[in-house]
PDB file of C-alpha atoms and ligand atoms in Angstrom:
ATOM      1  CA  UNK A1163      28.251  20.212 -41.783  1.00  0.00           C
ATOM      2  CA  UNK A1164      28.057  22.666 -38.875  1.00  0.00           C
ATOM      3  CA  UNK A1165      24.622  22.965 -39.440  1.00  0.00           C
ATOM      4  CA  UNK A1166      23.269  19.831 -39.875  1.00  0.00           C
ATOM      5  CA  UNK A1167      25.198  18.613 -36.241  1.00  0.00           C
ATOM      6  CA  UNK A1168      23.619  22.060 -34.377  1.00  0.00           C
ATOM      7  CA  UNK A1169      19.761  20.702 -36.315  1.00  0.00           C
ATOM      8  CA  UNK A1170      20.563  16.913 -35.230  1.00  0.00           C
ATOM      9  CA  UNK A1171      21.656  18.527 -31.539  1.00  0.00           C
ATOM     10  CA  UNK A1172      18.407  19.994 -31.908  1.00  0.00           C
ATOM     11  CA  UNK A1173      16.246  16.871 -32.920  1.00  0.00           C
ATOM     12  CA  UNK A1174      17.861  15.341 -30.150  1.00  0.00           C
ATOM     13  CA  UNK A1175      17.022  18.021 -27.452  1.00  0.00           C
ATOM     14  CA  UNK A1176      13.392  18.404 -28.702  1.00  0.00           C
ATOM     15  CA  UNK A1177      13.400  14.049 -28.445  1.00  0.00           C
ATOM     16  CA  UNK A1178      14.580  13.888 -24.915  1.00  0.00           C
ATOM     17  CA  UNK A1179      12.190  16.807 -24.213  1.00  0.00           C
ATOM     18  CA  UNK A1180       9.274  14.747 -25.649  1.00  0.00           C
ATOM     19  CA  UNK A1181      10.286  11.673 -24.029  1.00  0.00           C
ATOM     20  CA  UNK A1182      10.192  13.124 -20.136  1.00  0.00           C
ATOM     21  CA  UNK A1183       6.995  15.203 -21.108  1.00  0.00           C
ATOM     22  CA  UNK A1184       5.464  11.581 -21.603  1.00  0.00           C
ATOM     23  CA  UNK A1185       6.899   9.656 -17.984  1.00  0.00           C
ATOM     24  CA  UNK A1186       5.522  13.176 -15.949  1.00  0.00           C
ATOM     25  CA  UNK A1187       1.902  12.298 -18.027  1.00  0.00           C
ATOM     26  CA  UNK A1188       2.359   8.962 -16.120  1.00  0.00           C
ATOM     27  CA  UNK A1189       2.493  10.305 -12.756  1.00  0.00           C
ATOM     28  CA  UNK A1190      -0.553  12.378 -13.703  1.00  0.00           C
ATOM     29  CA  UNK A1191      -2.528   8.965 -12.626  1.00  0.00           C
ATOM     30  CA  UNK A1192      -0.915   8.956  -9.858  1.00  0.00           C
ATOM     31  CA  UNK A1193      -1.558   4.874  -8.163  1.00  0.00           C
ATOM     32  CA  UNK A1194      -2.546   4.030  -4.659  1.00  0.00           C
ATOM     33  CA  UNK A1195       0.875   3.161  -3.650  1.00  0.00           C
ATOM     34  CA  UNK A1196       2.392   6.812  -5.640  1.00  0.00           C
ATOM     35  CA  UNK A1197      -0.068   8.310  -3.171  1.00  0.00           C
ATOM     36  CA  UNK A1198       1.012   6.488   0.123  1.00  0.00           C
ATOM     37  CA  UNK A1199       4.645   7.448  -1.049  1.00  0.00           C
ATOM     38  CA  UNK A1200       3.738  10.827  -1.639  1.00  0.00           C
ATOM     39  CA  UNK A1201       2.383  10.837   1.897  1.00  0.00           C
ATOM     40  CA  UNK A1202       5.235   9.524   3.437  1.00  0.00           C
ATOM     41  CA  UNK A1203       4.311   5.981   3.779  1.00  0.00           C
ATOM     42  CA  UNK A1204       5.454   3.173   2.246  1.00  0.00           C
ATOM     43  CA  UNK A1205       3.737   1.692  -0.913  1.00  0.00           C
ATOM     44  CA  UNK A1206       3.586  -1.910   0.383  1.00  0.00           C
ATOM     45  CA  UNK A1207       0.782  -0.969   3.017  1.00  0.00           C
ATOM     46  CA  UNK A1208      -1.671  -2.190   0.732  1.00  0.00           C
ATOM     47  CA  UNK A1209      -1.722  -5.267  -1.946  1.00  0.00           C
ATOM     48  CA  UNK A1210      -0.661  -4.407  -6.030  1.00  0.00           C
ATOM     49  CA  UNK A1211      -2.895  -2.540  -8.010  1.00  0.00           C
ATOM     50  CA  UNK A1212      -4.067  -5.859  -9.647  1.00  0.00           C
ATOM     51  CA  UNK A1213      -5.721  -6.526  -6.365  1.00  0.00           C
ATOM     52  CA  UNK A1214      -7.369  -2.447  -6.498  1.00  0.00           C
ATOM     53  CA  UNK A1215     -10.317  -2.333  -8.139  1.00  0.00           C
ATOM     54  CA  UNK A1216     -10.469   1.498  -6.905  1.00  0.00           C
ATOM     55  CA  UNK A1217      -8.941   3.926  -4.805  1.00  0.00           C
ATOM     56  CA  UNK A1218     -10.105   7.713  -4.200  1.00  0.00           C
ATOM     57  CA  UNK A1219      -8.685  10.686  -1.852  1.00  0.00           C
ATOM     58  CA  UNK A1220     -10.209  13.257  -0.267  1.00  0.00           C
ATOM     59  CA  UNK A1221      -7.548  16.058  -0.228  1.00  0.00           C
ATOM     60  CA  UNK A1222      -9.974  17.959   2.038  1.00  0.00           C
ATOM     61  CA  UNK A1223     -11.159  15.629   5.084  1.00  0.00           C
ATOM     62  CA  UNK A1224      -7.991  13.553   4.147  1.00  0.00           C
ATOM     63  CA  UNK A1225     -10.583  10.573   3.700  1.00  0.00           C
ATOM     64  CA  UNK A1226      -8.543   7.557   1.663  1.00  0.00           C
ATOM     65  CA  UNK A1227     -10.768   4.903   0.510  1.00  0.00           C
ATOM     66  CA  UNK A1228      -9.577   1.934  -1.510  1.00  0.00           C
ATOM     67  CA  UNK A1229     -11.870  -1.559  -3.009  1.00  0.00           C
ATOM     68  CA  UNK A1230     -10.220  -4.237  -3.308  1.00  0.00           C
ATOM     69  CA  UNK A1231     -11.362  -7.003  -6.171  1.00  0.00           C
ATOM     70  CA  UNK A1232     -11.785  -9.728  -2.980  1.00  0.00           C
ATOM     71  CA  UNK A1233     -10.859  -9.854   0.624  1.00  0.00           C
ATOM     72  CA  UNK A1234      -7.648 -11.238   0.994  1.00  0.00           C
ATOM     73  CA  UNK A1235      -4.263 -12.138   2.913  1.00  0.00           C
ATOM     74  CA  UNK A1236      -0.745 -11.169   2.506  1.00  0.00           C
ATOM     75  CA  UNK A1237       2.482 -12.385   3.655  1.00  0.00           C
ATOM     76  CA  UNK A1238       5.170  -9.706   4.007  1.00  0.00           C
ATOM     77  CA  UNK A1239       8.644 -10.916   4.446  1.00  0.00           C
ATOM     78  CA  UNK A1240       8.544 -11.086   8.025  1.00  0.00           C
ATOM     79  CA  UNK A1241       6.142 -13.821   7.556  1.00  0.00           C
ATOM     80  CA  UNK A1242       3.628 -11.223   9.434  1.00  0.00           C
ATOM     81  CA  UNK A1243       0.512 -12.036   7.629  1.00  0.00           C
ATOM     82  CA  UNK A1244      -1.896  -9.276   7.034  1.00  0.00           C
ATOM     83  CA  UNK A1245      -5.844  -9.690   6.376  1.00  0.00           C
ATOM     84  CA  UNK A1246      -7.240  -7.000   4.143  1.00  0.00           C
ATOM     85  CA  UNK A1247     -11.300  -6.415   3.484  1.00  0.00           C
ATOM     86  CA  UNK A1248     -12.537  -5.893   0.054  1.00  0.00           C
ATOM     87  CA  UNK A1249     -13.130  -2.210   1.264  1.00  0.00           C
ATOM     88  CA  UNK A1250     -10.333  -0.055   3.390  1.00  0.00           C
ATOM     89  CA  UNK A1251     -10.700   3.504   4.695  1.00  0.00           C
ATOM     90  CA  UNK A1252      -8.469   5.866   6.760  1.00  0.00           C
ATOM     91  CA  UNK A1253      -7.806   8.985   7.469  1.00  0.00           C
ATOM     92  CA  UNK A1254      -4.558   9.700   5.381  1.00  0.00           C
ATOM     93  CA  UNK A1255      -2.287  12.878   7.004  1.00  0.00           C
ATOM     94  CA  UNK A1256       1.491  13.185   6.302  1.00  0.00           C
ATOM     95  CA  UNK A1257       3.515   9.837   7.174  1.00  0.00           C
ATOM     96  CA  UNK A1258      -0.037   8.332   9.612  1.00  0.00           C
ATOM     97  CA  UNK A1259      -3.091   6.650   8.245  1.00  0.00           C
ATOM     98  CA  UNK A1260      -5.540   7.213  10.849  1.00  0.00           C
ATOM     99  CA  UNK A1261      -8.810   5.372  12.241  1.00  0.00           C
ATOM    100  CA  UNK A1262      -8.221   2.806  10.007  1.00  0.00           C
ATOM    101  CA  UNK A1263     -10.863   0.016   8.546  1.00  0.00           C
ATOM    102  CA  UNK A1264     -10.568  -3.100   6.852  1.00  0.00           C
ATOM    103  CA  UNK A1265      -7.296  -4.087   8.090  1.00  0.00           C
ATOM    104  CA  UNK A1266      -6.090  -7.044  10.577  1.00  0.00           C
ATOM    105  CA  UNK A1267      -2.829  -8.337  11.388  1.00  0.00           C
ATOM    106  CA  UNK A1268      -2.358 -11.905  13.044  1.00  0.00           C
ATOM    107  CA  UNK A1269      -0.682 -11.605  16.145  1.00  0.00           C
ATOM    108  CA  UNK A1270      -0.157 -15.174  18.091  1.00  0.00           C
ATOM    109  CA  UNK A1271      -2.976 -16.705  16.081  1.00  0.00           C
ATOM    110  CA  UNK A1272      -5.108 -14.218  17.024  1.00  0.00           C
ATOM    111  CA  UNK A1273      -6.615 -11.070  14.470  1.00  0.00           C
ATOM    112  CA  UNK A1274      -6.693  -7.653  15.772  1.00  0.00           C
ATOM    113  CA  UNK A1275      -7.630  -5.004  13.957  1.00  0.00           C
ATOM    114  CA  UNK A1276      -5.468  -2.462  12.639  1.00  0.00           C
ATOM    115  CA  UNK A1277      -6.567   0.879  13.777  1.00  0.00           C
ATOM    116  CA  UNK A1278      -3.695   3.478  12.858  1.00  0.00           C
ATOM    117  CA  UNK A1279      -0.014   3.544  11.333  1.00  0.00           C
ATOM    118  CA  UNK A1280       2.435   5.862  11.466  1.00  0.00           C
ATOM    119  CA  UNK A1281       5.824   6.086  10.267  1.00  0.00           C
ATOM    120  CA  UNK A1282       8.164   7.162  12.872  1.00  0.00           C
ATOM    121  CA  UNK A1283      10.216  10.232  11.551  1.00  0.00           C
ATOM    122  CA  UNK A1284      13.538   9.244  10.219  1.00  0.00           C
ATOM    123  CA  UNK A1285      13.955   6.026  11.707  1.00  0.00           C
ATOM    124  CA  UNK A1286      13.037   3.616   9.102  1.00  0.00           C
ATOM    125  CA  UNK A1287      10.153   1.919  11.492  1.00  0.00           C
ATOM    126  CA  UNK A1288       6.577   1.822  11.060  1.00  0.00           C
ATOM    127  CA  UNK A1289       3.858   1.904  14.412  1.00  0.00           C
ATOM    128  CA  UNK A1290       0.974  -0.268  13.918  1.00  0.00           C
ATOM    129  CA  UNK A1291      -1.550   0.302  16.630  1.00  0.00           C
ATOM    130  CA  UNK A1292      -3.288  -2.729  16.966  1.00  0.00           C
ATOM    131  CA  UNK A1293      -5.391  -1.579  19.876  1.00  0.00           C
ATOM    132  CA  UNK A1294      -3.568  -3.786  22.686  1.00  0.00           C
ATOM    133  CA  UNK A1295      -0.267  -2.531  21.816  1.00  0.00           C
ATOM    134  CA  UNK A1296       1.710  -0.475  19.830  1.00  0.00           C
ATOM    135  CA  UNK A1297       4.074  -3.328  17.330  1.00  0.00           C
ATOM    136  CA  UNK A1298       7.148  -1.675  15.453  1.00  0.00           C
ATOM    137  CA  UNK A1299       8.313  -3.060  12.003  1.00  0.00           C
ATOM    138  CA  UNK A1300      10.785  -1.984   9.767  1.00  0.00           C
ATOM    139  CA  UNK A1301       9.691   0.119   7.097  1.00  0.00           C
ATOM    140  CA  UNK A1302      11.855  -1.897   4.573  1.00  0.00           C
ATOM    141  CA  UNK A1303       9.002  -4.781   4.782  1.00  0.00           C
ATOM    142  CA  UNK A1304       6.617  -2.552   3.090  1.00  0.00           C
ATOM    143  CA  UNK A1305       8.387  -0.924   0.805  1.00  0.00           C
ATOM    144  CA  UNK A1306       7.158  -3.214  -2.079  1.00  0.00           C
ATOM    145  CA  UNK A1307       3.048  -3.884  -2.808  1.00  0.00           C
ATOM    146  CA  UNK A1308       2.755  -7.558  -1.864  1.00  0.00           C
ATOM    147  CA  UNK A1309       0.377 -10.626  -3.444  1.00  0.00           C
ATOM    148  CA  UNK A1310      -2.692 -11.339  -1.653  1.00  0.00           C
ATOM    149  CA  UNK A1311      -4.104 -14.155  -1.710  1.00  0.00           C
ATOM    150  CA  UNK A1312      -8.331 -15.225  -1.600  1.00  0.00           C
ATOM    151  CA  UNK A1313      -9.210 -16.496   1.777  1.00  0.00           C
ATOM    152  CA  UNK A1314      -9.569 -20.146  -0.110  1.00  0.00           C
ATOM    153  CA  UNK A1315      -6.137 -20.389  -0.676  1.00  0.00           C
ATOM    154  CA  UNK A1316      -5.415 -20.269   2.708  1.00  0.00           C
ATOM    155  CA  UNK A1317      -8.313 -22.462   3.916  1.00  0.00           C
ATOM    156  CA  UNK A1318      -6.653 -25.337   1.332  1.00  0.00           C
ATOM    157  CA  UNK A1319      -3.611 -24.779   2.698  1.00  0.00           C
ATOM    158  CA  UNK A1320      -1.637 -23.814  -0.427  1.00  0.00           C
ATOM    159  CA  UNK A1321      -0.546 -20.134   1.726  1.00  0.00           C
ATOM    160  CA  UNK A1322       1.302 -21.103   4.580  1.00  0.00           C
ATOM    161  CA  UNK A1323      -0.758 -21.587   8.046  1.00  0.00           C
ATOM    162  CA  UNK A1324      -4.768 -22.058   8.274  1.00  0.00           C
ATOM    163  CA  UNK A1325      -7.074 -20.149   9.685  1.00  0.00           C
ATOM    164  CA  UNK A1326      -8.036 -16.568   9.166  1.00  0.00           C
ATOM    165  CA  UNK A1327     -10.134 -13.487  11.159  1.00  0.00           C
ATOM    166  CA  UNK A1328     -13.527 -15.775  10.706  1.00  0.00           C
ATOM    167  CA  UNK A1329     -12.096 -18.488  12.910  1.00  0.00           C
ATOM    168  CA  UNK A1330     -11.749 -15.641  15.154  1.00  0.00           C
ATOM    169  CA  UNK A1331     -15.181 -14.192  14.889  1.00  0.00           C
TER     170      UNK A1331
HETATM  171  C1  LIG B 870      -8.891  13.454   9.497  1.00  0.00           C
HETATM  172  O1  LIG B 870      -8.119  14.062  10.520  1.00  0.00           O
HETATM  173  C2  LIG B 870      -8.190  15.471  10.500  1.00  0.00           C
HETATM  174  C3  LIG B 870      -7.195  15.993  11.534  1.00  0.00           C
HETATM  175  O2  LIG B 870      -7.239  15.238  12.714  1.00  0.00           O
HETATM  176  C4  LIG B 870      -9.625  15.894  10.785  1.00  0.00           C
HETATM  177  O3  LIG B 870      -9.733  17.298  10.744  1.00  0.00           O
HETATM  178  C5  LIG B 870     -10.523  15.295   9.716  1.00  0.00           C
HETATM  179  O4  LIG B 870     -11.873  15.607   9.976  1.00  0.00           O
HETATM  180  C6  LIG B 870     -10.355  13.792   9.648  1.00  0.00           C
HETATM  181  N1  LIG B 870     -11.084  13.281   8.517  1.00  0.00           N
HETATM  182  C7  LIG B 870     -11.831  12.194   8.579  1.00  0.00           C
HETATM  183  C8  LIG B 870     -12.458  11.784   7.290  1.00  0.00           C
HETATM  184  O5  LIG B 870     -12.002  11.537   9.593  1.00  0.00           O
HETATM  185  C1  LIG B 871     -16.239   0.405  -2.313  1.00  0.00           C
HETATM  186  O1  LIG B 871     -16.804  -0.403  -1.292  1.00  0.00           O
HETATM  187  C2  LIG B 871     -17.804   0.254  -0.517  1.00  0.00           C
HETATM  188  C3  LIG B 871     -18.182  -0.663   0.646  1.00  0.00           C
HETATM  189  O2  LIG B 871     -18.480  -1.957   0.202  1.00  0.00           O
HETATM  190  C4  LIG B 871     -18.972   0.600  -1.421  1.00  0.00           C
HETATM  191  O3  LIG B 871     -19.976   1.300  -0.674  1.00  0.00           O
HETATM  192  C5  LIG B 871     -18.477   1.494  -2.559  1.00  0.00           C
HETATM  193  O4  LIG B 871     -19.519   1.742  -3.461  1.00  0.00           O
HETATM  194  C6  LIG B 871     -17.317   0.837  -3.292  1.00  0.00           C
HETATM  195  N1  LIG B 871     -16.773   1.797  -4.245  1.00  0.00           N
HETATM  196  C7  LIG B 871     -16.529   1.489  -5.519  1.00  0.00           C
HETATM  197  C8  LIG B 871     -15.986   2.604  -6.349  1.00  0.00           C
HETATM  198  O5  LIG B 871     -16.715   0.364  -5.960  1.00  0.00           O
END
């Protein structure tokens, strides 16, 4: 009887064992938003991986690039909207993303680019320079990867106010 409960305490070890071995494999492919994280950002900075057609880092120059299936808008829950291009670049360091592409934020109905964000050190807010100013947000808003929406669904109206950066333009 002994034995069998020290083989089944066994079975059981070697199970759980097995079982983590297969969630690390998962974080082998690491996803856009792991990699933000892992930087010290928050994930939310850029739309859910349904909206990533591809992503790539380059640990070296610290060169992020991500493609996007469209260009699109997303509403965080500030009701900040956020315009992103089908292709975004940065420069990716520990808690900034740097000379940033590809990414405009409405600011009294007008679009201005978004050309760096950093995460202020321990004090749950995130800097976006937009050029003009400096605007801080809580990091809490961009904690989760939002929806983004095609710029038609905000021309018909069916995503909250009209107009987008090419009214601007
Ligand atoms: C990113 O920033 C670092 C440090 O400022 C710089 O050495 C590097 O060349 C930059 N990389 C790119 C792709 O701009
Ligand atoms: C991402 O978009 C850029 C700019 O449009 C393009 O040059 C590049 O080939 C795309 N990368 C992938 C992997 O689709």
């Amino acid at each position: 009887m002994q034995k069998i409960i020290r083989s089944l305490r066994l079975l059981l070890l070697l199970l759980v064992v097995v079982a983590s071995a297969t969630s690390s494999a998962a974080t082998d492919n690491p996803t856009i938003h792991d990699i933000l994280r892992a930087n010290g950002l928050p994930g939310g900075l850029v739309p859910k991986s349904t909206y990533i057609s591809s992503f790539s880092l380059d640990t070296e120059t610290g060169l992020l690039t991500v493609n996007l299936t469209q260009p699109c808008y997303a509403r965080y829950a500030d009701t900040s909207l956020a315009y992103f291009d089908n292709y975004i670049a940065g420069n990716l360091s520990f808690g900034e993303l740097n000379r940033v592409q590809g990414l405009e934020q409405e600011e009294l109905f007008v679009w201005l680019p978004v050309k760096g964000i950093i995460e202020e050190k321990g004090s749950g807010v995130i800097l976006f320079d937009i050029g003009l100013a400096h605007k801080r947000l809580s990091r809490s808003l961009f904690e989760d990867p939002p929806d983004c929406h095609a710029p038609d669904a905000l021309i018909q109206g069916n995503f909250g106010r009209r107009g987008g950066p090419q009214e601007e333009r």
